[in-house]
Amino acid sequence: MKSITSRDNPLYKEFKQLATSSQARRKAGRTLLDGVHLCEAYFQHLGAPEYCIVAESSLHHAEVAAVLAQSEQQRTQCICLPDALYKALSQVEHGVGVMFIITTPAPEFPNDLASSSVVLDNLQDPGNLGSILRSAAAAGIKNVFCSPGTAFAWSPKVMRAGMGAHFLLNIFENVDLPALLRNTTIPVLATSSHTRQTIYQSNLNQEVVWLFGHEGQGVSPELMSMATSTVTIPQQAAIESLNVAASAAICFFEQVRQQLDAKTERLPQN
């Protein structure tokens, strides 16, 4: 395992750029996974990282030691940093002191939109984006398409909120959403408070595209006009609207519920 003790080390400077600059992460096509859970999830679903970085004080932490051992077994380059240098890279307070540097996954863009997907128009908050990714993965949705104005899906904040969901999804960024929706062969559903049809009255026992937008402004008029239908989530009048991540979770799992009910109805009766 290599030890780096100087802030002037070229490799450490490279790590610092990735840790502090979204632009650097996008340009390099690389990002950081901070913490044991994300590192373990990456191993489980995608394999070995490019670098494993460990804080000196965490070398003998049981979970960190296990991640380090697996990294060394897979011939990942492992680097030990003094705690002060490690903390300058990490955005996690009171973390256990292990992170990966990975190449940002780049799945093949589909020719058409024929399976349940999520389309995000100018979603700004990293926590909301991470939560939506986590809910989509839990509901079995595979594809997520993000507009150029949407938060960077592979930023450390989004990664932490996603809790490993990224590794179960095909995430596409900087997507021309109007062109994408013109090529879909399945219904496009958007939530709206200006419609009477509730999510529970909609036929979700099929593949659908879920369209969500900016936290304050919602989906752009251009994209909203491309929705097959709009649906509303019933709620108390005293609350103006639901958080976009909460709305997305309700939609995804109503689709799951309807599909499970349909499967149950098809089972032979004893």
mmCIF file of C-alpha atoms in Angstrom:
data_model
loop_
_atom_site.group_PDB
_atom_site.id
_atom_site.type_symbol
_atom_site.label_atom_id
_atom_site.label_comp_id
_atom_site.label_asym_id
_atom_site.label_seq_id
_atom_site.Cartn_x
_atom_site.Cartn_y
_atom_site.Cartn_z
ATOM 1 C CA MET A 1 0.000 0.000 0.000
ATOM 2 C CA LYS A 2 1.322 3.407 -0.983
ATOM 3 C CA SER A 3 1.522 6.234 1.554
ATOM 4 C CA ILE A 4 1.093 9.892 0.588
ATOM 5 C CA THR A 5 2.028 12.486 3.212
ATOM 6 C CA SER A 6 2.355 15.731 1.221
ATOM 7 C CA ARG A 7 -0.399 18.006 -0.063
ATOM 8 C CA ASP A 8 1.888 18.761 -2.997
ATOM 9 C CA ASN A 9 1.896 15.180 -4.223
ATOM 10 C CA PRO A 10 0.536 15.228 -7.820
ATOM 11 C CA LEU A 11 -1.781 12.261 -7.217
ATOM 12 C CA TYR A 12 -3.168 13.833 -4.053
ATOM 13 C CA LYS A 13 -3.783 17.091 -5.943
ATOM 14 C CA GLU A 14 -5.721 15.070 -8.512
ATOM 15 C CA PHE A 15 -7.850 13.526 -5.750
ATOM 16 C CA LYS A 16 -8.445 16.963 -4.219
ATOM 17 C CA GLN A 17 -9.718 18.301 -7.532
ATOM 18 C CA LEU A 18 -12.168 15.418 -7.835
ATOM 19 C CA ALA A 19 -13.304 15.912 -4.238
ATOM 20 C CA THR A 20 -13.962 19.629 -4.506
ATOM 21 C CA SER A 21 -14.990 20.314 -8.106
ATOM 22 C CA SER A 22 -18.068 19.027 -9.914
ATOM 23 C CA GLN A 23 -16.579 20.369 -13.129
ATOM 24 C CA ALA A 24 -13.425 18.329 -12.554
ATOM 25 C CA ARG A 25 -15.478 15.187 -11.914
ATOM 26 C CA ARG A 26 -17.484 15.675 -15.090
ATOM 27 C CA LYS A 27 -14.398 16.418 -17.181
ATOM 28 C CA ALA A 28 -12.429 13.453 -15.840
ATOM 29 C CA GLY A 29 -15.360 11.033 -15.926
ATOM 30 C CA ARG A 30 -14.471 9.969 -12.395
ATOM 31 C CA THR A 31 -15.932 10.418 -8.929
ATOM 32 C CA LEU A 32 -15.491 9.514 -5.251
ATOM 33 C CA LEU A 33 -17.402 6.977 -3.182
ATOM 34 C CA ASP A 34 -17.070 8.036 0.437
ATOM 35 C CA GLY A 35 -17.771 5.517 3.197
ATOM 36 C CA VAL A 36 -17.926 1.780 3.804
ATOM 37 C CA HIS A 37 -21.497 1.273 2.536
ATOM 38 C CA LEU A 38 -20.885 2.804 -0.895
ATOM 39 C CA CYS A 39 -17.579 0.979 -1.266
ATOM 40 C CA GLU A 40 -19.153 -2.359 -0.377
ATOM 41 C CA ALA A 41 -22.068 -1.722 -2.759
ATOM 42 C CA TYR A 42 -19.662 -0.901 -5.577
ATOM 43 C CA PHE A 43 -17.743 -4.123 -5.009
ATOM 44 C CA GLN A 44 -20.984 -6.085 -4.976
ATOM 45 C CA HIS A 45 -22.448 -4.689 -8.187
ATOM 46 C CA LEU A 46 -19.635 -3.296 -10.349
ATOM 47 C CA GLY A 47 -16.357 -4.816 -9.181
ATOM 48 C CA ALA A 48 -13.017 -3.227 -8.356
ATOM 49 C CA PRO A 49 -12.436 0.563 -8.160
ATOM 50 C CA GLU A 50 -9.502 2.501 -9.593
ATOM 51 C CA TYR A 51 -8.164 3.573 -6.164
ATOM 52 C CA CYS A 52 -8.929 2.714 -2.558
ATOM 53 C CA ILE A 53 -8.001 5.543 -0.173
ATOM 54 C CA VAL A 54 -7.807 4.945 3.582
ATOM 55 C CA ALA A 55 -7.273 7.343 6.483
ATOM 56 C CA GLU A 56 -4.335 6.327 8.651
ATOM 57 C CA SER A 57 -6.447 6.151 11.821
ATOM 58 C CA SER A 58 -8.919 3.778 10.116
ATOM 59 C CA LEU A 59 -6.438 1.135 8.988
ATOM 60 C CA HIS A 60 -7.454 -1.217 11.797
ATOM 61 C CA HIS A 61 -11.185 -0.461 11.751
ATOM 62 C CA ALA A 62 -12.827 -3.846 11.077
ATOM 63 C CA GLU A 63 -15.059 -2.750 8.184
ATOM 64 C CA VAL A 64 -12.355 -0.618 6.592
ATOM 65 C CA ALA A 65 -9.839 -3.439 6.918
ATOM 66 C CA ALA A 66 -12.258 -5.761 5.089
ATOM 67 C CA VAL A 67 -12.700 -3.252 2.238
ATOM 68 C CA LEU A 68 -8.949 -2.738 2.070
ATOM 69 C CA ALA A 69 -8.281 -6.492 1.989
ATOM 70 C CA GLN A 70 -10.760 -6.988 -0.844
ATOM 71 C CA SER A 71 -9.227 -4.066 -2.743
ATOM 72 C CA GLU A 72 -5.747 -5.509 -2.419
ATOM 73 C CA GLN A 73 -7.028 -8.934 -3.448
ATOM 74 C CA GLN A 74 -8.408 -7.405 -6.653
ATOM 75 C CA ARG A 75 -5.147 -5.521 -7.227
ATOM 76 C CA THR A 76 -6.663 -2.094 -6.735
ATOM 77 C CA GLN A 77 -4.079 0.579 -5.984
ATOM 78 C CA CYS A 78 -4.470 1.331 -2.258
ATOM 79 C CA ILE A 79 -3.302 4.595 -0.708
ATOM 80 C CA CYS A 80 -2.978 5.573 2.937
ATOM 81 C CA LEU A 81 -3.339 9.249 3.895
ATOM 82 C CA PRO A 82 -2.702 11.056 7.184
ATOM 83 C CA ASP A 83 -6.017 11.982 8.747
ATOM 84 C CA ALA A 84 -5.638 15.681 7.930
ATOM 85 C CA LEU A 85 -5.153 14.982 4.220
ATOM 86 C CA TYR A 86 -8.007 12.488 4.182
ATOM 87 C CA LYS A 87 -10.425 14.929 5.846
ATOM 88 C CA ALA A 88 -9.632 17.495 3.152
ATOM 89 C CA LEU A 89 -11.058 15.026 0.606
ATOM 90 C CA SER A 90 -14.044 13.740 2.558
ATOM 91 C CA GLN A 91 -17.384 15.509 2.907
ATOM 92 C CA VAL A 92 -18.615 13.032 5.517
ATOM 93 C CA GLU A 93 -18.376 14.162 9.134
ATOM 94 C CA HIS A 94 -17.340 11.443 11.562
ATOM 95 C CA GLY A 95 -16.913 8.940 8.724
ATOM 96 C CA VAL A 96 -14.892 5.769 9.097
ATOM 97 C CA GLY A 97 -12.147 6.822 6.699
ATOM 98 C CA VAL A 98 -12.348 4.882 3.434
ATOM 99 C CA MET A 99 -13.227 5.991 -0.079
ATOM 100 C CA PHE A 100 -12.937 4.788 -3.660
ATOM 101 C CA ILE A 101 -12.026 6.673 -6.800
ATOM 102 C CA ILE A 102 -14.033 5.187 -9.671
ATOM 103 C CA THR A 103 -14.637 5.757 -13.343
ATOM 104 C CA THR A 104 -18.166 7.097 -13.734
ATOM 105 C CA PRO A 105 -20.267 4.350 -15.353
ATOM 106 C CA ALA A 106 -21.331 5.143 -18.919
ATOM 107 C CA PRO A 107 -24.121 2.767 -19.996
ATOM 108 C CA GLU A 108 -25.111 2.428 -23.630
ATOM 109 C CA PHE A 109 -27.894 4.828 -24.551
ATOM 110 C CA PRO A 110 -31.066 2.953 -25.584
ATOM 111 C CA ASN A 111 -32.401 3.249 -29.123
ATOM 112 C CA ASP A 112 -35.911 3.860 -27.858
ATOM 113 C CA LEU A 113 -37.764 4.255 -24.604
ATOM 114 C CA ALA A 114 -39.760 1.050 -24.133
ATOM 115 C CA SER A 115 -39.322 0.155 -20.460
ATOM 116 C CA SER A 116 -40.276 1.982 -17.264
ATOM 117 C CA SER A 117 -37.966 4.951 -16.800
ATOM 118 C CA VAL A 118 -37.564 8.204 -14.913
ATOM 119 C CA VAL A 119 -37.040 11.512 -16.719
ATOM 120 C CA LEU A 120 -35.798 14.452 -14.638
ATOM 121 C CA ASP A 121 -36.140 17.995 -15.930
ATOM 122 C CA ASN A 122 -33.848 20.513 -14.224
ATOM 123 C CA LEU A 123 -34.009 18.878 -10.786
ATOM 124 C CA GLN A 124 -31.685 20.962 -8.606
ATOM 125 C CA ASP A 125 -31.324 19.477 -5.132
ATOM 126 C CA PRO A 126 -28.739 16.673 -4.723
ATOM 127 C CA GLY A 127 -30.698 15.152 -1.831
ATOM 128 C CA ASN A 128 -33.880 14.971 -3.905
ATOM 129 C CA LEU A 129 -32.015 13.442 -6.831
ATOM 130 C CA GLY A 130 -30.356 10.812 -4.642
ATOM 131 C CA SER A 131 -33.666 9.938 -2.995
ATOM 132 C CA ILE A 132 -35.384 9.549 -6.374
ATOM 133 C CA LEU A 133 -32.585 7.284 -7.590
ATOM 134 C CA ARG A 134 -32.892 5.184 -4.438
ATOM 135 C CA SER A 135 -36.671 4.851 -4.818
ATOM 136 C CA ALA A 136 -36.381 4.029 -8.527
ATOM 137 C CA ALA A 137 -33.872 1.258 -7.863
ATOM 138 C CA ALA A 138 -36.012 -0.159 -5.056
ATOM 139 C CA ALA A 139 -39.053 -0.191 -7.369
ATOM 140 C CA GLY A 140 -37.153 -2.044 -10.086
ATOM 141 C CA ILE A 141 -36.893 0.859 -12.523
ATOM 142 C CA LYS A 142 -33.634 0.695 -14.468
ATOM 143 C CA ASN A 143 -33.253 3.851 -16.571
ATOM 144 C CA VAL A 144 -32.947 7.456 -15.388
ATOM 145 C CA PHE A 145 -32.552 10.331 -17.858
ATOM 146 C CA CYS A 146 -31.359 13.731 -16.611
ATOM 147 C CA SER A 147 -31.553 17.059 -18.424
ATOM 148 C CA PRO A 148 -28.441 19.270 -18.735
ATOM 149 C CA GLY A 149 -29.740 21.440 -15.864
ATOM 150 C CA THR A 150 -30.237 18.572 -13.427
ATOM 151 C CA ALA A 151 -27.787 18.131 -10.531
ATOM 152 C CA PHE A 152 -24.767 15.950 -11.312
ATOM 153 C CA ALA A 153 -25.888 12.428 -10.445
ATOM 154 C CA TRP A 154 -22.395 11.252 -9.470
ATOM 155 C CA SER A 155 -21.588 14.046 -7.019
ATOM 156 C CA PRO A 156 -20.704 12.905 -3.472
ATOM 157 C CA LYS A 157 -23.910 14.398 -2.023
ATOM 158 C CA VAL A 158 -26.138 12.594 -4.515
ATOM 159 C CA MET A 159 -24.147 9.390 -4.019
ATOM 160 C CA ARG A 160 -24.692 9.496 -0.270
ATOM 161 C CA ALA A 161 -28.426 10.128 -0.658
ATOM 162 C CA GLY A 162 -28.657 7.287 -3.197
ATOM 163 C CA MET A 163 -27.129 4.777 -0.769
ATOM 164 C CA GLY A 164 -25.767 2.542 -3.544
ATOM 165 C CA ALA A 165 -28.787 2.837 -5.877
ATOM 166 C CA HIS A 166 -26.536 4.254 -8.600
ATOM 167 C CA PHE A 167 -24.978 0.842 -9.144
ATOM 168 C CA LEU A 168 -28.351 -0.725 -9.979
ATOM 169 C CA LEU A 169 -29.379 1.935 -12.494
ATOM 170 C CA ASN A 170 -28.517 3.136 -15.974
ATOM 171 C CA ILE A 171 -28.072 6.871 -15.435
ATOM 172 C CA PHE A 172 -27.874 9.137 -18.475
ATOM 173 C CA GLU A 173 -26.940 12.804 -18.099
ATOM 174 C CA ASN A 174 -27.141 15.876 -20.332
ATOM 175 C CA VAL A 175 -29.968 14.232 -22.262
ATOM 176 C CA ASP A 176 -32.033 16.061 -24.881
ATOM 177 C CA LEU A 177 -35.327 15.275 -23.148
ATOM 178 C CA PRO A 178 -37.708 16.483 -25.908
ATOM 179 C CA ALA A 179 -35.933 14.248 -28.440
ATOM 180 C CA LEU A 180 -36.040 11.364 -25.970
ATOM 181 C CA LEU A 181 -39.765 11.680 -25.318
ATOM 182 C CA ARG A 182 -40.552 11.932 -29.019
ATOM 183 C CA ASN A 183 -39.145 8.410 -29.400
ATOM 184 C CA THR A 184 -40.973 6.748 -26.527
ATOM 185 C CA THR A 185 -43.398 3.923 -27.269
ATOM 186 C CA ILE A 186 -44.965 3.870 -23.793
ATOM 187 C CA PRO A 187 -47.121 6.367 -21.843
ATOM 188 C CA VAL A 188 -45.436 9.420 -20.298
ATOM 189 C CA LEU A 189 -46.944 10.435 -16.938
ATOM 190 C CA ALA A 190 -46.345 13.726 -15.128
ATOM 191 C CA THR A 191 -47.710 14.772 -11.744
ATOM 192 C CA SER A 192 -49.798 17.925 -11.567
ATOM 193 C CA SER A 193 -52.034 19.642 -9.043
ATOM 194 C CA HIS A 194 -54.233 20.886 -11.928
ATOM 195 C CA THR A 195 -55.776 17.553 -12.878
ATOM 196 C CA ARG A 196 -58.519 15.372 -11.428
ATOM 197 C CA GLN A 197 -57.180 11.913 -12.262
ATOM 198 C CA THR A 198 -55.393 10.512 -9.234
ATOM 199 C CA ILE A 199 -52.399 8.247 -9.309
ATOM 200 C CA TYR A 200 -54.633 5.517 -7.887
ATOM 201 C CA GLN A 201 -57.094 5.777 -10.802
ATOM 202 C CA SER A 202 -54.354 5.419 -13.408
ATOM 203 C CA ASN A 203 -53.478 2.181 -15.181
ATOM 204 C CA LEU A 204 -49.932 1.501 -14.022
ATOM 205 C CA ASN A 205 -49.922 -2.208 -14.811
ATOM 206 C CA GLN A 206 -47.708 -1.403 -17.784
ATOM 207 C CA GLU A 207 -44.384 0.176 -18.624
ATOM 208 C CA VAL A 208 -44.483 3.970 -18.169
ATOM 209 C CA VAL A 209 -42.152 6.953 -18.243
ATOM 210 C CA TRP A 210 -42.284 9.094 -15.084
ATOM 211 C CA LEU A 211 -41.604 12.786 -15.689
ATOM 212 C CA PHE A 212 -40.553 15.041 -12.791
ATOM 213 C CA GLY A 213 -39.228 18.582 -12.802
ATOM 214 C CA HIS A 214 -37.643 21.462 -10.926
ATOM 215 C CA GLU A 215 -38.524 21.709 -7.221
ATOM 216 C CA GLY A 216 -40.143 25.134 -7.592
ATOM 217 C CA GLN A 217 -41.035 25.513 -11.268
ATOM 218 C CA GLY A 218 -41.973 21.912 -12.030
ATOM 219 C CA VAL A 219 -41.717 20.378 -15.488
ATOM 220 C CA SER A 220 -41.136 22.810 -18.352
ATOM 221 C CA PRO A 221 -44.191 23.618 -20.512
ATOM 222 C CA GLU A 222 -42.538 22.011 -23.549
ATOM 223 C CA LEU A 223 -42.046 18.679 -21.796
ATOM 224 C CA MET A 224 -45.406 18.845 -20.030
ATOM 225 C CA SER A 225 -47.072 19.131 -23.428
ATOM 226 C CA MET A 226 -45.411 15.843 -24.378
ATOM 227 C CA ALA A 227 -46.892 13.935 -21.432
ATOM 228 C CA THR A 228 -49.506 11.360 -22.355
ATOM 229 C CA SER A 229 -51.443 12.231 -19.209
ATOM 230 C CA THR A 230 -51.097 14.064 -15.897
ATOM 231 C CA VAL A 231 -51.949 12.591 -12.512
ATOM 232 C CA THR A 232 -52.371 13.999 -9.050
ATOM 233 C CA ILE A 233 -51.576 12.612 -5.611
ATOM 234 C CA PRO A 234 -54.500 13.236 -3.214
ATOM 235 C CA GLN A 235 -53.480 15.243 -0.157
ATOM 236 C CA GLN A 236 -54.828 17.648 2.420
ATOM 237 C CA ALA A 237 -55.618 21.098 1.055
ATOM 238 C CA ALA A 238 -53.575 22.785 3.787
ATOM 239 C CA ILE A 239 -50.368 21.432 2.214
ATOM 240 C CA GLU A 240 -49.474 23.198 -1.008
ATOM 241 C CA SER A 241 -47.489 20.351 -2.574
ATOM 242 C CA LEU A 242 -45.396 17.306 -1.836
ATOM 243 C CA ASN A 243 -41.626 17.233 -2.073
ATOM 244 C CA VAL A 244 -40.640 15.929 -5.522
ATOM 245 C CA ALA A 245 -38.751 12.967 -4.058
ATOM 246 C CA ALA A 246 -41.787 11.976 -1.966
ATOM 247 C CA SER A 247 -44.055 12.313 -5.007
ATOM 248 C CA ALA A 248 -41.753 10.123 -7.061
ATOM 249 C CA ALA A 249 -41.667 7.411 -4.392
ATOM 250 C CA ILE A 250 -45.477 7.353 -4.196
ATOM 251 C CA CYS A 251 -45.741 7.032 -7.972
ATOM 252 C CA PHE A 252 -43.129 4.284 -8.266
ATOM 253 C CA PHE A 253 -44.621 2.140 -5.543
ATOM 254 C CA GLU A 254 -48.207 2.579 -6.719
ATOM 255 C CA GLN A 255 -46.947 1.130 -9.995
ATOM 256 C CA VAL A 256 -45.312 -1.732 -8.063
ATOM 257 C CA ARG A 257 -48.551 -2.325 -6.120
ATOM 258 C CA GLN A 258 -50.708 -2.472 -9.250
ATOM 259 C CA GLN A 259 -48.316 -4.840 -10.975
ATOM 260 C CA LEU A 260 -48.185 -7.143 -7.945
ATOM 261 C CA ASP A 261 -52.000 -7.124 -7.715
ATOM 262 C CA ALA A 262 -52.248 -8.060 -11.390
ATOM 263 C CA LYS A 263 -49.828 -10.962 -10.899
ATOM 264 C CA THR A 264 -51.798 -12.177 -7.893
ATOM 265 C CA GLU A 265 -55.044 -12.136 -9.885
ATOM 266 C CA ARG A 266 -53.438 -14.300 -12.581
ATOM 267 C CA LEU A 267 -52.337 -16.985 -10.106
ATOM 268 C CA PRO A 268 -54.419 -20.212 -10.258
ATOM 269 C CA GLN A 269 -56.921 -20.523 -7.433
ATOM 270 C CA ASN A 270 -56.783 -23.658 -5.275
#
